[in-house]
CSV table of C-alpha atoms in Angstrom, one decimal:
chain,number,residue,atom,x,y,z
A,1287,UNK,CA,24.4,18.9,-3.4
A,1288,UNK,CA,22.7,22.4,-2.4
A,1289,UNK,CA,19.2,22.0,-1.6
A,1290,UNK,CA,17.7,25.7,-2.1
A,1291,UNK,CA,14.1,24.6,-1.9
A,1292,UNK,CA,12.0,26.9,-0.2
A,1293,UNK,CA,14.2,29.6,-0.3
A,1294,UNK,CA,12.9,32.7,-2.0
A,1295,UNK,CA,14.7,35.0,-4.4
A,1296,UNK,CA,17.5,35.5,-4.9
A,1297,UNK,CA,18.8,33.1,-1.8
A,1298,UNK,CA,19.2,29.9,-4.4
A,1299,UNK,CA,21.6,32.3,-6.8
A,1300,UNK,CA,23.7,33.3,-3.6
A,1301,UNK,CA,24.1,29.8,-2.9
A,1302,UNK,CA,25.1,29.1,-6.5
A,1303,UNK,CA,27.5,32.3,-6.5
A,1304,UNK,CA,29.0,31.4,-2.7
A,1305,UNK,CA,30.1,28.0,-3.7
A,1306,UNK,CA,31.4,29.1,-7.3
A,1307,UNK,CA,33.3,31.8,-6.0
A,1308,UNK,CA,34.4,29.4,-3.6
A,1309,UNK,CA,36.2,26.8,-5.5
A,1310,UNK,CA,35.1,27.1,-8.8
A,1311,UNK,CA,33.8,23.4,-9.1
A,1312,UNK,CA,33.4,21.2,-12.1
A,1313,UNK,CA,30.5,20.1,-11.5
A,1314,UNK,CA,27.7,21.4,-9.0
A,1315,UNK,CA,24.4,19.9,-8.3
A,1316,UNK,CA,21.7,22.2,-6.8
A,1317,UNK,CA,18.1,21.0,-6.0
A,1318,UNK,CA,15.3,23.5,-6.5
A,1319,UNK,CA,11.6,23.5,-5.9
A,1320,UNK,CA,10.5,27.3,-7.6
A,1321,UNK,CA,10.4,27.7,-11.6
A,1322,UNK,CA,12.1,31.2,-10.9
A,1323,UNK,CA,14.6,29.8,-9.2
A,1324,UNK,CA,15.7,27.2,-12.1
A,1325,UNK,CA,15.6,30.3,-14.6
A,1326,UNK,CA,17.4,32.6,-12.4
A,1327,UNK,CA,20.1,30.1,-11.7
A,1328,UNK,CA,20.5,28.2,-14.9
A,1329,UNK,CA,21.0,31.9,-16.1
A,1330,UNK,CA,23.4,32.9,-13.5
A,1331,UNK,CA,25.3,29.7,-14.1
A,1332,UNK,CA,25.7,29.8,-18.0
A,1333,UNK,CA,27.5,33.3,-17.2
A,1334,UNK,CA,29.5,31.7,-15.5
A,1335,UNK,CA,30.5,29.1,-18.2
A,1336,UNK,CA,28.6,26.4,-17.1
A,1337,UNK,CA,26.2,24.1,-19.2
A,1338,UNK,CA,22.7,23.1,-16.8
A,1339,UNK,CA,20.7,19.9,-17.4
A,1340,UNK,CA,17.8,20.5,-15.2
A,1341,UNK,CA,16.0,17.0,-13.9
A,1342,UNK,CA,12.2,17.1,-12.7
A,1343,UNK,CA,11.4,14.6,-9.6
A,1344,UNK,CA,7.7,15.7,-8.8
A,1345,UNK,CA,7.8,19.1,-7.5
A,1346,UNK,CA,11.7,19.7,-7.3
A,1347,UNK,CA,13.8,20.1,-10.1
A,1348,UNK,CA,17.6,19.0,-9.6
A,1349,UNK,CA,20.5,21.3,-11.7
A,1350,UNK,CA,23.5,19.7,-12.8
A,1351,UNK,CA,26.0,22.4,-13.9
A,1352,UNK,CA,28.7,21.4,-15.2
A,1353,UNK,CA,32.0,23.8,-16.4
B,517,UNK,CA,16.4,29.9,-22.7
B,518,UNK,CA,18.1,33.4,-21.5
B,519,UNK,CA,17.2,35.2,-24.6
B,520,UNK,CA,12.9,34.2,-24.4
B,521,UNK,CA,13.0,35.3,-20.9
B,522,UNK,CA,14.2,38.8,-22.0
B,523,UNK,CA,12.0,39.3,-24.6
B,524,UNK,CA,9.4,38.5,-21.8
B,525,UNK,CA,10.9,40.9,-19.6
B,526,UNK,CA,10.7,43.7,-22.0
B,527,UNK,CA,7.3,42.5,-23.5
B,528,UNK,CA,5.9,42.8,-19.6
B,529,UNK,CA,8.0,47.0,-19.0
B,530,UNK,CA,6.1,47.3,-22.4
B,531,UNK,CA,2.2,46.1,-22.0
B,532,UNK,CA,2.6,47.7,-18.2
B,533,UNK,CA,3.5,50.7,-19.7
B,534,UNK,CA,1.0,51.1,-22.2
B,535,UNK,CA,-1.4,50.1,-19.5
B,536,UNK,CA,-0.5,52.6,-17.1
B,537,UNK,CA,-0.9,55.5,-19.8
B,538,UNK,CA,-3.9,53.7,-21.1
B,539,UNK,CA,-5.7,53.5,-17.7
B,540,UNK,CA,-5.0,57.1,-17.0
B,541,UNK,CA,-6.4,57.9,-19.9
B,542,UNK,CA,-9.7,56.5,-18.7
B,543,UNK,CA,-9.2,58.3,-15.8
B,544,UNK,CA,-6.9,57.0,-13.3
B,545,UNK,CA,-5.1,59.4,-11.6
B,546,UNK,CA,-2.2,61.4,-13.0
B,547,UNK,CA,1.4,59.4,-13.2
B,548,UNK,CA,-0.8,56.3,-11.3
B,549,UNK,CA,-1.9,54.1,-14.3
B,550,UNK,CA,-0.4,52.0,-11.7
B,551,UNK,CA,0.8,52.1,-8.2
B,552,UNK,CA,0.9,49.0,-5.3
B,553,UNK,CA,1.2,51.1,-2.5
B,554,UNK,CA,-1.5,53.8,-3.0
B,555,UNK,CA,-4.1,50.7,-4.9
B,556,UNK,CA,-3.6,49.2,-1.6
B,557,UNK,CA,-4.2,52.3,0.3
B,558,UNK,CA,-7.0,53.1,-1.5
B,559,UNK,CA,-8.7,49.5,-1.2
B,560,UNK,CA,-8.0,49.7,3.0
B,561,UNK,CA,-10.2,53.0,3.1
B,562,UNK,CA,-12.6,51.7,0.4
B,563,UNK,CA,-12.9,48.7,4.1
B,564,UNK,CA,-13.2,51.8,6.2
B,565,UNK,CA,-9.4,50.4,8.1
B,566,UNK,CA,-8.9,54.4,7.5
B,567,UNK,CA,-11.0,57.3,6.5
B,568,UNK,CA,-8.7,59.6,4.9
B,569,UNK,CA,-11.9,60.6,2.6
B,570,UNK,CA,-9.4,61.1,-0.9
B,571,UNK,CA,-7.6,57.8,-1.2
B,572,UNK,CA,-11.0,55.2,-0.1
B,573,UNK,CA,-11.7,53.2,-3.3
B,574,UNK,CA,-11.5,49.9,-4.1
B,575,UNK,CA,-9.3,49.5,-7.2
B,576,UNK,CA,-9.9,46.7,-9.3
B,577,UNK,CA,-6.4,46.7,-10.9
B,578,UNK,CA,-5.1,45.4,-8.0
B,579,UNK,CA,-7.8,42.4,-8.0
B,580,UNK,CA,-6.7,41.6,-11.6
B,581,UNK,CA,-3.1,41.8,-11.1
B,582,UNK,CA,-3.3,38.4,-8.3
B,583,UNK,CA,-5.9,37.1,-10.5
B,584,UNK,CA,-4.0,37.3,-13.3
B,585,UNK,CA,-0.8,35.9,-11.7
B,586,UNK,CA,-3.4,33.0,-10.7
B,587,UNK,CA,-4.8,31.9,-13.8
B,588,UNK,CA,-1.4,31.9,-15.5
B,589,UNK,CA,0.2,30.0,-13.1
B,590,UNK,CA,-2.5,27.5,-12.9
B,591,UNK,CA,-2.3,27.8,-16.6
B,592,UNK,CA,1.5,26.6,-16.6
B,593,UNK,CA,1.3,24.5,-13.7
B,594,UNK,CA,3.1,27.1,-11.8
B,595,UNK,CA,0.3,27.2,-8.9
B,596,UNK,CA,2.4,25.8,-6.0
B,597,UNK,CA,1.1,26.5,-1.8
B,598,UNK,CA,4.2,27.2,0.0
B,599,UNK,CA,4.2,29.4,2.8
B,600,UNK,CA,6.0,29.2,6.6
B,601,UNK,CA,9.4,31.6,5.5
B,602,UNK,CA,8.8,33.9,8.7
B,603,UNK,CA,5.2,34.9,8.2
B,604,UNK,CA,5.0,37.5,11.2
B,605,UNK,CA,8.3,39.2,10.0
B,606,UNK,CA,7.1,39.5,6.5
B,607,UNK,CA,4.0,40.9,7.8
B,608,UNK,CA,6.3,43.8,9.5
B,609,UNK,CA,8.3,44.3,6.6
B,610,UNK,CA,5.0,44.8,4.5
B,611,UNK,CA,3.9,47.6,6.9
B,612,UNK,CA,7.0,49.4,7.2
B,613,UNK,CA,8.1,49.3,3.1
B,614,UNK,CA,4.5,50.4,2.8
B,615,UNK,CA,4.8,53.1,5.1
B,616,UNK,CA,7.6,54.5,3.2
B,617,UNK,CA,6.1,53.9,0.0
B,618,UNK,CA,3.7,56.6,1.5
B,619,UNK,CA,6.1,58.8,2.9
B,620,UNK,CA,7.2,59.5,-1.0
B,621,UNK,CA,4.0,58.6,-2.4
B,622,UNK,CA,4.5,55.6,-4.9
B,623,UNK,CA,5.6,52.0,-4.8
B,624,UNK,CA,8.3,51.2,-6.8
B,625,UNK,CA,6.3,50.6,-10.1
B,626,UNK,CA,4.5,54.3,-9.7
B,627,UNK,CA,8.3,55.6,-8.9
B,628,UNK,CA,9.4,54.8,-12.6
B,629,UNK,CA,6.0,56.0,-14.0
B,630,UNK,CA,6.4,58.9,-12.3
B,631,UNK,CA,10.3,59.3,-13.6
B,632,UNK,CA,8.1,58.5,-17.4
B,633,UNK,CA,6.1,61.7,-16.3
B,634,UNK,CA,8.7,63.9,-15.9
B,635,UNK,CA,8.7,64.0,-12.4
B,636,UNK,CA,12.2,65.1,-10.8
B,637,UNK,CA,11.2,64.1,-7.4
B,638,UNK,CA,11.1,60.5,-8.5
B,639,UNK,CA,14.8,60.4,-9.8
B,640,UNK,CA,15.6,61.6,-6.3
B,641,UNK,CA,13.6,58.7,-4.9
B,642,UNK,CA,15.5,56.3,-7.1
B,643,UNK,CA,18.3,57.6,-6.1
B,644,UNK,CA,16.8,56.7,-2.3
B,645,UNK,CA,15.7,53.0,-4.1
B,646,UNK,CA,19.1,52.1,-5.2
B,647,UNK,CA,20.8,52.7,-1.3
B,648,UNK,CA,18.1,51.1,0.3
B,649,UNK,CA,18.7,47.7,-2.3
B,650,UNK,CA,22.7,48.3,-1.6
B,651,UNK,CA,21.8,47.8,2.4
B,652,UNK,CA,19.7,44.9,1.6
B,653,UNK,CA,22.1,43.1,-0.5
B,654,UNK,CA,24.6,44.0,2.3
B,655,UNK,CA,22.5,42.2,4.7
B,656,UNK,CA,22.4,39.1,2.0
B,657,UNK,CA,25.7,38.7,1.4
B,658,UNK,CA,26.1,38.2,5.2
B,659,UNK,CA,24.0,35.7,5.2
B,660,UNK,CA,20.6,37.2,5.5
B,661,UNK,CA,17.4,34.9,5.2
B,662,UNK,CA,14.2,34.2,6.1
B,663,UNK,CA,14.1,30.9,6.1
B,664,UNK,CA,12.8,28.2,4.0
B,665,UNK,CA,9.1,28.0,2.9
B,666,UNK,CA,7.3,25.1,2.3
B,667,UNK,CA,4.5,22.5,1.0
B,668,UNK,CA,1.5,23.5,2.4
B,669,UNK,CA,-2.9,23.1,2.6
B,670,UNK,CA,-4.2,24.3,-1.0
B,671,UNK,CA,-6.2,26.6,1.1
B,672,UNK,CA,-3.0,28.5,2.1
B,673,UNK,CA,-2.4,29.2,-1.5
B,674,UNK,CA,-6.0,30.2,-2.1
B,675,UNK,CA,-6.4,32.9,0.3
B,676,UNK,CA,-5.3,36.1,-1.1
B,677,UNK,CA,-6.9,35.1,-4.7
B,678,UNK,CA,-9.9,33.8,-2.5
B,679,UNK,CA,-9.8,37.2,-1.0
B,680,UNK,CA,-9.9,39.1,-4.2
B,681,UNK,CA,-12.9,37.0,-5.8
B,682,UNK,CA,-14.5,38.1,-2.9
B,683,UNK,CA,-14.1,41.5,-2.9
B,684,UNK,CA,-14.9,41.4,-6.9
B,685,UNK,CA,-18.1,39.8,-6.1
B,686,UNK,CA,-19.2,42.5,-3.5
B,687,UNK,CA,-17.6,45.1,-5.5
B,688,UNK,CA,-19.9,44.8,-8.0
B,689,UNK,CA,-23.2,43.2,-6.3
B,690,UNK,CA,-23.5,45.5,-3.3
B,691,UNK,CA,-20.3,48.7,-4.2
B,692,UNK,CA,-22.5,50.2,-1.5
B,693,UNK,CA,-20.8,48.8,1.2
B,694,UNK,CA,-17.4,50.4,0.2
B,695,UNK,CA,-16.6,54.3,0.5
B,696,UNK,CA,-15.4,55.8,-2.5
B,697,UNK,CA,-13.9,59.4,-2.7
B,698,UNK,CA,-15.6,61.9,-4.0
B,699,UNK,CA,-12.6,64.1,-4.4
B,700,UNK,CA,-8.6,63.6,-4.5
B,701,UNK,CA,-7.2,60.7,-6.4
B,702,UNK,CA,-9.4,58.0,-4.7
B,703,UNK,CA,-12.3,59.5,-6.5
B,704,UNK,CA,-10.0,59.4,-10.4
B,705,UNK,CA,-10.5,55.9,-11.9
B,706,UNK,CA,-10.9,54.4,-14.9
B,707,UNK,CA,-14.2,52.4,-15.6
B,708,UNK,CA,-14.3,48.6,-13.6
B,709,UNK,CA,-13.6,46.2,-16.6
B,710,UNK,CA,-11.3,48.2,-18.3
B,711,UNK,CA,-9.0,48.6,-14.9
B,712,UNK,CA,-9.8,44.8,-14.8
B,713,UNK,CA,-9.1,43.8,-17.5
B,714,UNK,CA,-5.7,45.5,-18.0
B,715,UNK,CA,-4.2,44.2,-14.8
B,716,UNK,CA,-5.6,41.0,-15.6
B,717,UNK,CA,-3.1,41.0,-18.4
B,718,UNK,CA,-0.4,42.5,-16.9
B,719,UNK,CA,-0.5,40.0,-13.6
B,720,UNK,CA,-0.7,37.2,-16.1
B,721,UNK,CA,2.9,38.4,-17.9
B,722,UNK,CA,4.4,39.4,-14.8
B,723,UNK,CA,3.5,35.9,-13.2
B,724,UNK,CA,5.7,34.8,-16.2
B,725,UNK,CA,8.5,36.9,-16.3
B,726,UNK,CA,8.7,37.7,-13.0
B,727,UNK,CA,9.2,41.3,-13.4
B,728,UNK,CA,10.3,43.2,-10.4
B,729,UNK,CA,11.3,46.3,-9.8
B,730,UNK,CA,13.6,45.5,-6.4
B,731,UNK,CA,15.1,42.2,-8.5
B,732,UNK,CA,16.3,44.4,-11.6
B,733,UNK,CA,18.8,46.5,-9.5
B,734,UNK,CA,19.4,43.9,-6.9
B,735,UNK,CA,20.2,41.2,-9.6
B,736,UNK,CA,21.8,44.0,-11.5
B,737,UNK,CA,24.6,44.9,-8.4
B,738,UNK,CA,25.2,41.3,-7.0
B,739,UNK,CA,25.2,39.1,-10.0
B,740,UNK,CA,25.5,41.7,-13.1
B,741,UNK,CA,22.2,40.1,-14.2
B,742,UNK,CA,20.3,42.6,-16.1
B,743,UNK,CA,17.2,40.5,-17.4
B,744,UNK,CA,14.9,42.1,-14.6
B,745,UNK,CA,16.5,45.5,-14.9
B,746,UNK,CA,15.4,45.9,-19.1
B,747,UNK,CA,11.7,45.3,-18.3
B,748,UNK,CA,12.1,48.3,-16.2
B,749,UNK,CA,14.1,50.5,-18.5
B,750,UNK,CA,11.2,49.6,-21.6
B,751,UNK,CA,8.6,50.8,-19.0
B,752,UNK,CA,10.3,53.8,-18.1
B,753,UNK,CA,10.7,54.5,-22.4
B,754,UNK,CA,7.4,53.7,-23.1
B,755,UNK,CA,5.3,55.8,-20.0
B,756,UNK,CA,7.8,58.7,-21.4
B,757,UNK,CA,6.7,58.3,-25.0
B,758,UNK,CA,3.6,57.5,-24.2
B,759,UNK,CA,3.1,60.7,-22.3
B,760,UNK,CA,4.4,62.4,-25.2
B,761,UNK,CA,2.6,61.2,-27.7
B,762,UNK,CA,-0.4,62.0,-25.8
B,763,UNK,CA,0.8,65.5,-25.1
B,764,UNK,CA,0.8,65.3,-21.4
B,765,UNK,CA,4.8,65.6,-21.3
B,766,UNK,CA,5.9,68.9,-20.5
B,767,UNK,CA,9.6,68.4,-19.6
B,768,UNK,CA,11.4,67.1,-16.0
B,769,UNK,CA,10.7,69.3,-13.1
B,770,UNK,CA,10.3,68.9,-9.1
B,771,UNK,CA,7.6,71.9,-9.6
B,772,UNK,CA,4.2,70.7,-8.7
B,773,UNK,CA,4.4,67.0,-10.1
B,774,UNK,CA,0.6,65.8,-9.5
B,775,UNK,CA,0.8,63.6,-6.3
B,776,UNK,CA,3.9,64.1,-5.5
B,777,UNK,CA,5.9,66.3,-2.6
B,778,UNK,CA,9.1,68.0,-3.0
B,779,UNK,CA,10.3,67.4,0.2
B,780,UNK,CA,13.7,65.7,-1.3
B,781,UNK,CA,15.0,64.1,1.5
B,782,UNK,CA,12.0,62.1,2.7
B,783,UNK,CA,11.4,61.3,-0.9
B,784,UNK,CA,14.7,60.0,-0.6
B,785,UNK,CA,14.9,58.4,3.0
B,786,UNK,CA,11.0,57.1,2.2
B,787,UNK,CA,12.6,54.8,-0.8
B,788,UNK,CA,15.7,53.5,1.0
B,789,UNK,CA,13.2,52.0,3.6
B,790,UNK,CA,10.8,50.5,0.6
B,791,UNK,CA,14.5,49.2,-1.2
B,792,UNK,CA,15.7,47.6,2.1
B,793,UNK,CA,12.9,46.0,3.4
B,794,UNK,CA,11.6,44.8,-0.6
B,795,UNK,CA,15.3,42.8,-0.7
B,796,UNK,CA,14.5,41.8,2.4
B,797,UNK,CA,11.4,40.5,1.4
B,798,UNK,CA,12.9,39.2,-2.0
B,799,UNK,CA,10.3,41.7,-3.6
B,800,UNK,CA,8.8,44.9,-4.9
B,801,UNK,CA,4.9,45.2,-3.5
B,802,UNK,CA,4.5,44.0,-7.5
B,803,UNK,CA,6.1,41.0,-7.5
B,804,UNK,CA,4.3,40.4,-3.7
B,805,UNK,CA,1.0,40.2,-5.5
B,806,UNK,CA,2.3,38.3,-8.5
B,807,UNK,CA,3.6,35.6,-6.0
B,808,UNK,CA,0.6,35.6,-3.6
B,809,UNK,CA,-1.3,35.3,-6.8
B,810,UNK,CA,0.9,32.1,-7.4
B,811,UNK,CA,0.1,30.5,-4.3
B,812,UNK,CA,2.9,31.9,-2.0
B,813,UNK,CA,1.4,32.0,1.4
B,814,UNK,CA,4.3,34.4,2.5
B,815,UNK,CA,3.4,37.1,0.0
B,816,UNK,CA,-0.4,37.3,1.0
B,817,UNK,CA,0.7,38.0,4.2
B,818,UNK,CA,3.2,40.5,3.2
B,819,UNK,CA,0.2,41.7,1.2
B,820,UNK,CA,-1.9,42.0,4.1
B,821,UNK,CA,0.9,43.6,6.2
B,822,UNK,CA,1.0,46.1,3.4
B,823,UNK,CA,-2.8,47.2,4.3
B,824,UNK,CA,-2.4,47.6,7.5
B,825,UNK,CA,0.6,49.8,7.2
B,826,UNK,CA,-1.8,51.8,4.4
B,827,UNK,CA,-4.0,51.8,7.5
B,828,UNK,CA,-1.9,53.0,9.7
B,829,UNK,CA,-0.5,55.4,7.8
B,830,UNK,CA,-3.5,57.5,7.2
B,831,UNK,CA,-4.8,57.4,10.7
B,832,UNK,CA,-1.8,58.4,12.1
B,833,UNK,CA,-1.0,60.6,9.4
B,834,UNK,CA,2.6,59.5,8.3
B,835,UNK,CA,1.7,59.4,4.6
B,836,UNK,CA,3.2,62.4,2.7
B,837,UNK,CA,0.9,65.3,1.5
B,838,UNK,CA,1.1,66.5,-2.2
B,839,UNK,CA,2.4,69.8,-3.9
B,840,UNK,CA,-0.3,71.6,-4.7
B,841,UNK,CA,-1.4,75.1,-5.9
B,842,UNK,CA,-4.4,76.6,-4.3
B,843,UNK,CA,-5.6,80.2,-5.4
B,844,UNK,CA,-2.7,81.0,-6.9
B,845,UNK,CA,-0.9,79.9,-3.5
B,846,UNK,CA,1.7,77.0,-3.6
B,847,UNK,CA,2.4,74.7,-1.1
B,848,UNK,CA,5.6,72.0,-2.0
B,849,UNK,CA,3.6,69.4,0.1
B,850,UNK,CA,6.1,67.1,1.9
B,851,UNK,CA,6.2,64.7,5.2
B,852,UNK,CA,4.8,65.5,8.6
B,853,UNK,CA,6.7,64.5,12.3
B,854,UNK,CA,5.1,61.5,12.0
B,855,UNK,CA,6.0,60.4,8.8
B,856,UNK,CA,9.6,61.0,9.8
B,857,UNK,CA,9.6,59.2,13.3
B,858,UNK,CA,7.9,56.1,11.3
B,859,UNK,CA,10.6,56.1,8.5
B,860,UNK,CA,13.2,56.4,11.5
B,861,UNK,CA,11.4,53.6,13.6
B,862,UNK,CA,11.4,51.8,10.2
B,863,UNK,CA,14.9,51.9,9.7
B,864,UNK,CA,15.5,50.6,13.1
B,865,UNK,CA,13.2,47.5,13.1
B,866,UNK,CA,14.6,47.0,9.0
B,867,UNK,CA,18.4,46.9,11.1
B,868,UNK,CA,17.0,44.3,14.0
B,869,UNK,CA,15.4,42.3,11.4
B,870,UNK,CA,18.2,42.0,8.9
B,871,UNK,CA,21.0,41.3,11.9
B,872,UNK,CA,19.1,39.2,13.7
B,873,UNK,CA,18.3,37.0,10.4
B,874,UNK,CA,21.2,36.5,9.4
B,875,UNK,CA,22.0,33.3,9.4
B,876,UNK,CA,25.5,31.5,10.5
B,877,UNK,CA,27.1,29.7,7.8
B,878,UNK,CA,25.3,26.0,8.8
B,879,UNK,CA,26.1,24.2,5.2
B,880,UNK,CA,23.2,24.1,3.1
B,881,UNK,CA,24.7,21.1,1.8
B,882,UNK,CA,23.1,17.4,1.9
């Protein structure tokens, strides 16, 4: 799983993109703690030809993409 | 999901366009319905932290816009205190990308206002914009970061929208404690609640689309993203119609664009260190007081970095100095020694900062 809490823009889509571009996986689970970070990555990701299901747990919000 | 968030995005380029033409209509200056850098300016004279005696006022519109980002994210639960992402280096990088904010005279936001009045000299500085954001996203892609923020006192979160009802209060129970200009653009404002009220908007809708003039291109170039990047097209559109329509348009020129210089390559060199160091920040002085509105520690502090370089710019004169036309004599304006050594020294703390952030590749992974 990434964990890109804390990290401000647009570090959690670099994350996204570095391990996409990397392998191209499946299925990627990314854990998030900023509301603009869940838009900009559940958009960066449906580019990409995934589909997101986003999961709250108190202040985080874990990403499931899935290709 | 995609599609709501654009229409936000362009909704925001929209209402902050209109604003801008609507506020200098009421009398702020010329091409500076708004503009971060020189509000900020204007707000650290207004404190006496300078005494250039034309830019000393304390502009509301920059009390509304982290007002407005406060009560919207409070509004949508969005409030969140985070801070500890490299507080002292964000400071820096707020006094250096304000410092060449002042070397071409605009933030970002002014810079496409300005393009929306015709102003030549801007299109050169976004020319200087887009390099700086291409050595930022250079620095990224290596790995550049500052570092994770996190969960911290509510009081962290309150302190710049703490700071702001403060100043509001004194602003209008005792103004005589603030200097205002009596000449120059510090003195050209539009009434209190109007400039109030229109940023309150405007910081409320760019809390929620998270409109930013460094994201656009940067999201733009690295991830062919183009959400950020349409909210600043629609405002470039409508400050261009709108300047149009109200008849102040009289075609693109470099010739004696009200506060502006024509001195291309700072304009230039003065944007690629505001683009650098706002990627490096994550971005524009806008979205800095959107997100220190929200509760973002980091940003107040890159907010209060950005006054002090305001500061420092006047008193040791590296701001650049308008085109202007004086009985009949013209003078292109442009950027003084000091101005240049600062946007030279800027460019070499921007290249320790980004190389010695850059992180080596430690997993992120749990």
């Amino acid at each position: 799983m990434l964990d890109a809490r804390g990290l401000s823009c647009p570090m959690p889509v670099v994350m996204v993109q570095k391990a996409v571009k990397s392998g191209s996986p499946d299925t990627l689970e990314v854990l998030l703690d900023a509301e603009c970070s869940v838009e900009n990555v559940t958009r960066y990701a449906r580019n990409q030809g995934y589909t997101v299901t986003a999961e709250k747990d108190g202040e985080d919000t874990k990403l499931t993409l899935k290709k | 999901m995609t599609k709501k968030i654009n229409w936000l995005v362009l909704v925001t380029g929209l209402l902050t366009g209109a604003a801008a033409i609507l506020l200098t209509a009421f009398g702020n200056p010329a091409n500076m319905g708004f503009c971060i850098a020189c509000f900020l300016r204007d707000i650290a004279g207004a404190v006496k932290l300078h005494s250039a005696p034309v830019v000393q006022y304390l502009r509301p519109e920059i009390i509304g816009l982290v007002l407005g980002s406060t009560i919207m994210a409070v509004a949508t639960g969005e409030f969140k205190a985070r801070a500890g992402s490299s507080p002292a280096t964000r400071f820096i990088l707020g006094g250096f990308v304000m410092i060449g904010a002042l070397v071409f005279l605009g933030c970002p936001l002014r810079m496409v206002i300005r393009m929306g009045g015709g102003d030549l000299n801007a299109f050169v500085g976004l020319a200087g914009f887009f390099l700086g954001i291409l050595i930022g996203i250079f620095f990224l892609k290596r790995g550049f970061s500052l570092k994770r923020s996190y969960e911290v006192a509510k009081s962290e979160a309150a302190a710049l929208p703490g700071i702001m009802i403060a100043l509001l209060v004194l602003l209008i129970a005792v103004p005589s404690i603030f200097i205002f200009s009596e000449s120059g653009p510090g003195s050209k404002h539009a009434p209190l609640l109007i400039s109030l009220a229109a940023a309150l908007v405007i910081g409320g809708v760019a809390q929620k689309s998270r409109m930013c003039m460094v994201g656009g291109l940067r999201d733009a170039v690295m991830f062919r993203d183009f959400n950020l990047l349409s909210g600043f097209a629609v405002l470039f559109v409508t400050v261009l119609l709108g300047n149009i329509i109200l008849g102040k348009f009289s075609g693109f020129s470099t010739y004696l664009q009200p506060i502006a210089h024509a001195s291309q390559l700072w304009n230039l060199l003065g944007m690629v260190l505001v683009g650098w160091g706002s990627v490096l920040l994550g971005g524009c002085p806008l979205r800095q007081l959107i997100l220190a509105g929200e509760g973002s520690g980091d940003s107040a502090v890159t907010v209060l970095g950005m006054i002090v370089g305001a500061a420092i710019a006047h008193n040791w004169g590296t701001a650049g100095s308008a085109a202007s036309l004086t009985d009949g004599v013209y003078s292109a304006g442009g950027v003084g020694t000091h101005g240049k050594v600062a946007v030279i020294i800027g460019f070499a703390v921007l290249l320790i900062i980004s190389v010695i952030n850059i992180q080596r590749s430690k997993k992120e992974v749990k």
